[in-house]
Amino acid sequence: MQTSVAQDPVELAVGNWHRFGWGAVDSMAAATSITRVHQVMTARIDAALKPLGLNFSRFEVLALLSFTREGQLPMGKIGDRLQVNAASVTNTIGRLEADGLVERVAHPTDGRATLARILEPGREAAARAAVALAEIHFGLDGLGPRETASVTEAFGGFRRANGDFA
């Protein structure tokens, strides 16, 4: 993770935007804050998962497969559910497969599709990772429950308004 700086970079940016007379200062500050929070969260999540040999993408796939009734999904469906492209799914499944956490199997009725199936070590890894992430509140442990709920609500409205979901 990066080291802390003496002054908040968002505050510095706000000052510069005011100095140059640029508009939408509040929106810029919010967008920049969101970007920084994402970077900090990602670093904290990666640090929590690294000892388990995972990153967040790999954890998401294991969790998704764990949640299914049969422990398997078509690879295309994984991409749809996680909102990532096919190449990312293929890469992530390949790494998980190399580590013995998932396997690829032929779809029983669709010869064009391949299923990713979670194996018992994958279920165990997902459970350990979920504990590790809960311990750091998914990188949000600086926020209290009320703040976390407010962020979720605000971003849910933003995501819906911008077509992320119906």
mmCIF file of C-alpha atoms in Angstrom:
data_model
loop_
_atom_site.group_PDB
_atom_site.id
_atom_site.type_symbol
_atom_site.label_atom_id
_atom_site.label_comp_id
_atom_site.label_asym_id
_atom_site.label_seq_id
_atom_site.Cartn_x
_atom_site.Cartn_y
_atom_site.Cartn_z
ATOM 1 C CA MET A 1 0.000 0.000 0.000
ATOM 2 C CA GLN A 2 1.164 3.539 -0.666
ATOM 3 C CA THR A 3 2.441 5.651 2.178
ATOM 4 C CA SER A 4 0.330 8.514 3.471
ATOM 5 C CA VAL A 5 0.961 12.050 2.295
ATOM 6 C CA ALA A 6 0.991 15.135 4.514
ATOM 7 C CA GLN A 7 -2.052 16.812 2.962
ATOM 8 C CA ASP A 8 -5.228 15.382 1.485
ATOM 9 C CA PRO A 9 -4.712 15.287 -2.317
ATOM 10 C CA VAL A 10 -8.438 15.855 -2.843
ATOM 11 C CA GLU A 11 -8.262 19.088 -0.828
ATOM 12 C CA LEU A 12 -5.271 20.164 -2.911
ATOM 13 C CA ALA A 13 -7.218 19.440 -6.101
ATOM 14 C CA VAL A 14 -10.215 21.425 -4.809
ATOM 15 C CA GLY A 15 -7.953 24.416 -4.173
ATOM 16 C CA ASN A 16 -6.486 24.176 -7.659
ATOM 17 C CA TRP A 17 -9.913 23.861 -9.288
ATOM 18 C CA HIS A 18 -11.076 26.984 -7.432
ATOM 19 C CA ARG A 19 -7.861 28.831 -8.358
ATOM 20 C CA PHE A 20 -8.339 28.025 -12.066
ATOM 21 C CA GLY A 21 -12.061 28.792 -11.982
ATOM 22 C CA TRP A 22 -13.046 25.355 -13.198
ATOM 23 C CA GLY A 23 -16.608 24.227 -12.551
ATOM 24 C CA ALA A 24 -18.216 21.264 -10.813
ATOM 25 C CA VAL A 25 -15.732 21.393 -7.929
ATOM 26 C CA ASP A 26 -17.960 19.353 -5.606
ATOM 27 C CA SER A 27 -18.483 16.666 -8.239
ATOM 28 C CA MET A 28 -14.750 16.531 -8.989
ATOM 29 C CA ALA A 29 -14.000 16.203 -5.268
ATOM 30 C CA ALA A 30 -16.555 13.406 -4.885
ATOM 31 C CA ALA A 31 -15.322 11.538 -7.973
ATOM 32 C CA THR A 32 -11.692 11.884 -6.910
ATOM 33 C CA SER A 33 -12.552 10.732 -3.377
ATOM 34 C CA ILE A 34 -14.354 7.687 -4.765
ATOM 35 C CA THR A 35 -11.338 6.852 -6.910
ATOM 36 C CA ARG A 36 -8.977 7.163 -3.935
ATOM 37 C CA VAL A 37 -11.277 5.083 -1.709
ATOM 38 C CA HIS A 38 -11.340 2.389 -4.392
ATOM 39 C CA GLN A 39 -7.533 2.382 -4.540
ATOM 40 C CA VAL A 40 -7.201 2.168 -0.740
ATOM 41 C CA MET A 41 -9.882 -0.539 -0.479
ATOM 42 C CA THR A 42 -8.344 -2.582 -3.275
ATOM 43 C CA ALA A 43 -4.924 -2.453 -1.639
ATOM 44 C CA ARG A 44 -6.368 -3.526 1.721
ATOM 45 C CA ILE A 45 -8.419 -6.326 0.160
ATOM 46 C CA ASP A 46 -5.452 -7.588 -1.849
ATOM 47 C CA ALA A 47 -3.277 -7.543 1.294
ATOM 48 C CA ALA A 48 -5.887 -9.588 3.191
ATOM 49 C CA LEU A 49 -6.253 -12.133 0.369
ATOM 50 C CA LYS A 50 -2.595 -12.446 -0.648
ATOM 51 C CA PRO A 51 -1.670 -14.901 2.161
ATOM 52 C CA LEU A 52 -4.474 -17.133 0.850
ATOM 53 C CA GLY A 53 -3.095 -17.049 -2.700
ATOM 54 C CA LEU A 54 -6.094 -15.078 -3.958
ATOM 55 C CA ASN A 55 -6.983 -11.655 -5.244
ATOM 56 C CA PHE A 56 -10.455 -10.133 -5.262
ATOM 57 C CA SER A 57 -11.303 -11.331 -8.787
ATOM 58 C CA ARG A 58 -10.440 -14.897 -7.895
ATOM 59 C CA PHE A 59 -12.386 -14.642 -4.632
ATOM 60 C CA GLU A 60 -15.451 -13.295 -6.471
ATOM 61 C CA VAL A 61 -15.475 -16.297 -8.803
ATOM 62 C CA LEU A 62 -15.065 -18.763 -5.929
ATOM 63 C CA ALA A 63 -17.812 -17.043 -3.944
ATOM 64 C CA LEU A 64 -20.162 -16.990 -6.944
ATOM 65 C CA LEU A 65 -19.606 -20.694 -7.617
ATOM 66 C CA SER A 66 -20.033 -21.470 -3.904
ATOM 67 C CA PHE A 67 -23.436 -19.776 -3.925
ATOM 68 C CA THR A 68 -24.815 -21.915 -6.770
ATOM 69 C CA ARG A 69 -26.854 -25.054 -6.078
ATOM 70 C CA GLU A 70 -24.561 -27.323 -8.068
ATOM 71 C CA GLY A 71 -21.302 -25.404 -7.558
ATOM 72 C CA GLN A 72 -20.949 -24.697 -11.259
ATOM 73 C CA LEU A 73 -21.875 -22.138 -13.876
ATOM 74 C CA PRO A 74 -21.246 -21.619 -17.572
ATOM 75 C CA MET A 75 -18.226 -19.383 -18.014
ATOM 76 C CA GLY A 76 -20.321 -16.842 -19.931
ATOM 77 C CA LYS A 77 -22.764 -16.627 -17.028
ATOM 78 C CA ILE A 78 -19.857 -15.927 -14.646
ATOM 79 C CA GLY A 79 -18.879 -12.964 -16.817
ATOM 80 C CA ASP A 80 -22.470 -11.712 -16.880
ATOM 81 C CA ARG A 81 -22.926 -12.009 -13.125
ATOM 82 C CA LEU A 82 -19.600 -10.367 -12.268
ATOM 83 C CA GLN A 83 -19.880 -7.841 -15.125
ATOM 84 C CA VAL A 84 -16.468 -8.687 -16.573
ATOM 85 C CA ASN A 85 -15.402 -9.658 -20.081
ATOM 86 C CA ALA A 86 -14.897 -13.218 -21.307
ATOM 87 C CA ALA A 87 -11.098 -12.889 -21.400
ATOM 88 C CA SER A 88 -11.035 -11.936 -17.714
ATOM 89 C CA VAL A 89 -13.189 -14.937 -16.813
ATOM 90 C CA THR A 90 -10.995 -17.277 -18.862
ATOM 91 C CA ASN A 91 -7.834 -15.915 -17.225
ATOM 92 C CA THR A 92 -9.258 -16.110 -13.696
ATOM 93 C CA ILE A 93 -10.648 -19.616 -14.184
ATOM 94 C CA GLY A 94 -7.306 -20.724 -15.635
ATOM 95 C CA ARG A 95 -5.461 -19.528 -12.538
ATOM 96 C CA LEU A 96 -8.003 -21.081 -10.178
ATOM 97 C CA GLU A 97 -7.836 -24.326 -12.150
ATOM 98 C CA ALA A 98 -4.015 -24.356 -11.989
ATOM 99 C CA ASP A 99 -4.297 -24.041 -8.203
ATOM 100 C CA GLY A 100 -6.752 -26.950 -7.989
ATOM 101 C CA LEU A 101 -9.653 -24.783 -6.804
ATOM 102 C CA VAL A 102 -11.956 -25.181 -9.822
ATOM 103 C CA GLU A 103 -12.200 -27.364 -12.888
ATOM 104 C CA ARG A 104 -13.615 -26.837 -16.348
ATOM 105 C CA VAL A 105 -16.156 -29.385 -17.508
ATOM 106 C CA ALA A 106 -18.194 -29.765 -20.666
ATOM 107 C CA HIS A 107 -21.759 -28.494 -20.465
ATOM 108 C CA PRO A 108 -24.028 -31.576 -20.451
ATOM 109 C CA THR A 109 -26.522 -30.198 -22.992
ATOM 110 C CA ASP A 110 -24.757 -27.333 -24.797
ATOM 111 C CA GLY A 111 -21.678 -28.444 -26.697
ATOM 112 C CA ARG A 112 -20.614 -24.815 -27.174
ATOM 113 C CA ALA A 113 -20.468 -24.000 -23.458
ATOM 114 C CA THR A 114 -17.948 -24.844 -20.768
ATOM 115 C CA LEU A 115 -18.819 -24.957 -17.092
ATOM 116 C CA ALA A 116 -16.543 -23.871 -14.271
ATOM 117 C CA ARG A 117 -17.062 -26.139 -11.257
ATOM 118 C CA ILE A 118 -15.765 -25.345 -7.795
ATOM 119 C CA LEU A 119 -13.823 -28.106 -6.048
ATOM 120 C CA GLU A 120 -13.732 -28.701 -2.299
ATOM 121 C CA PRO A 121 -10.400 -26.849 -1.880
ATOM 122 C CA GLY A 122 -12.040 -23.924 -3.700
ATOM 123 C CA ARG A 123 -14.974 -23.921 -1.276
ATOM 124 C CA GLU A 124 -12.531 -23.959 1.624
ATOM 125 C CA ALA A 125 -10.500 -21.112 0.109
ATOM 126 C CA ALA A 126 -13.664 -19.049 -0.443
ATOM 127 C CA ALA A 127 -14.723 -19.551 3.178
ATOM 128 C CA ARG A 128 -11.273 -18.545 4.508
ATOM 129 C CA ALA A 129 -11.228 -15.508 2.233
ATOM 130 C CA ALA A 130 -14.707 -14.448 3.360
ATOM 131 C CA VAL A 131 -13.490 -14.500 6.971
ATOM 132 C CA ALA A 132 -10.380 -12.472 6.079
ATOM 133 C CA LEU A 133 -12.470 -9.882 4.232
ATOM 134 C CA ALA A 134 -15.037 -9.661 7.030
ATOM 135 C CA GLU A 135 -12.222 -8.987 9.499
ATOM 136 C CA ILE A 136 -11.261 -5.852 7.554
ATOM 137 C CA HIS A 137 -14.878 -5.011 6.631
ATOM 138 C CA PHE A 138 -13.915 -5.335 2.961
ATOM 139 C CA GLY A 139 -11.452 -2.490 3.451
ATOM 140 C CA LEU A 140 -14.101 -0.164 4.896
ATOM 141 C CA ASP A 141 -13.334 -0.604 8.588
ATOM 142 C CA GLY A 142 -12.855 3.157 8.958
ATOM 143 C CA LEU A 143 -16.605 3.566 8.463
ATOM 144 C CA GLY A 144 -19.289 2.732 11.001
ATOM 145 C CA PRO A 145 -22.406 0.701 10.191
ATOM 146 C CA ARG A 146 -24.540 3.799 9.588
ATOM 147 C CA GLU A 147 -21.960 5.351 7.243
ATOM 148 C CA THR A 148 -21.544 2.082 5.366
ATOM 149 C CA ALA A 149 -25.320 1.819 4.884
ATOM 150 C CA SER A 150 -25.470 5.435 3.660
ATOM 151 C CA VAL A 151 -22.714 4.825 1.115
ATOM 152 C CA THR A 152 -24.452 1.680 -0.119
ATOM 153 C CA GLU A 153 -27.763 3.517 -0.473
ATOM 154 C CA ALA A 154 -26.263 6.545 -2.248
ATOM 155 C CA PHE A 155 -24.242 4.449 -4.663
ATOM 156 C CA GLY A 156 -27.202 2.147 -5.277
ATOM 157 C CA GLY A 157 -29.223 5.128 -6.458
ATOM 158 C CA PHE A 158 -26.352 6.334 -8.633
ATOM 159 C CA ARG A 159 -25.830 2.882 -10.131
ATOM 160 C CA ARG A 160 -29.543 2.456 -10.901
ATOM 161 C CA ALA A 161 -29.782 5.936 -12.459
ATOM 162 C CA ASN A 162 -26.815 5.135 -14.696
ATOM 163 C CA GLY A 163 -28.091 1.774 -15.940
ATOM 164 C CA ASP A 164 -25.937 -0.554 -13.837
ATOM 165 C CA PHE A 165 -29.105 -2.500 -13.011
ATOM 166 C CA ALA A 166 -32.830 -2.086 -13.614
#
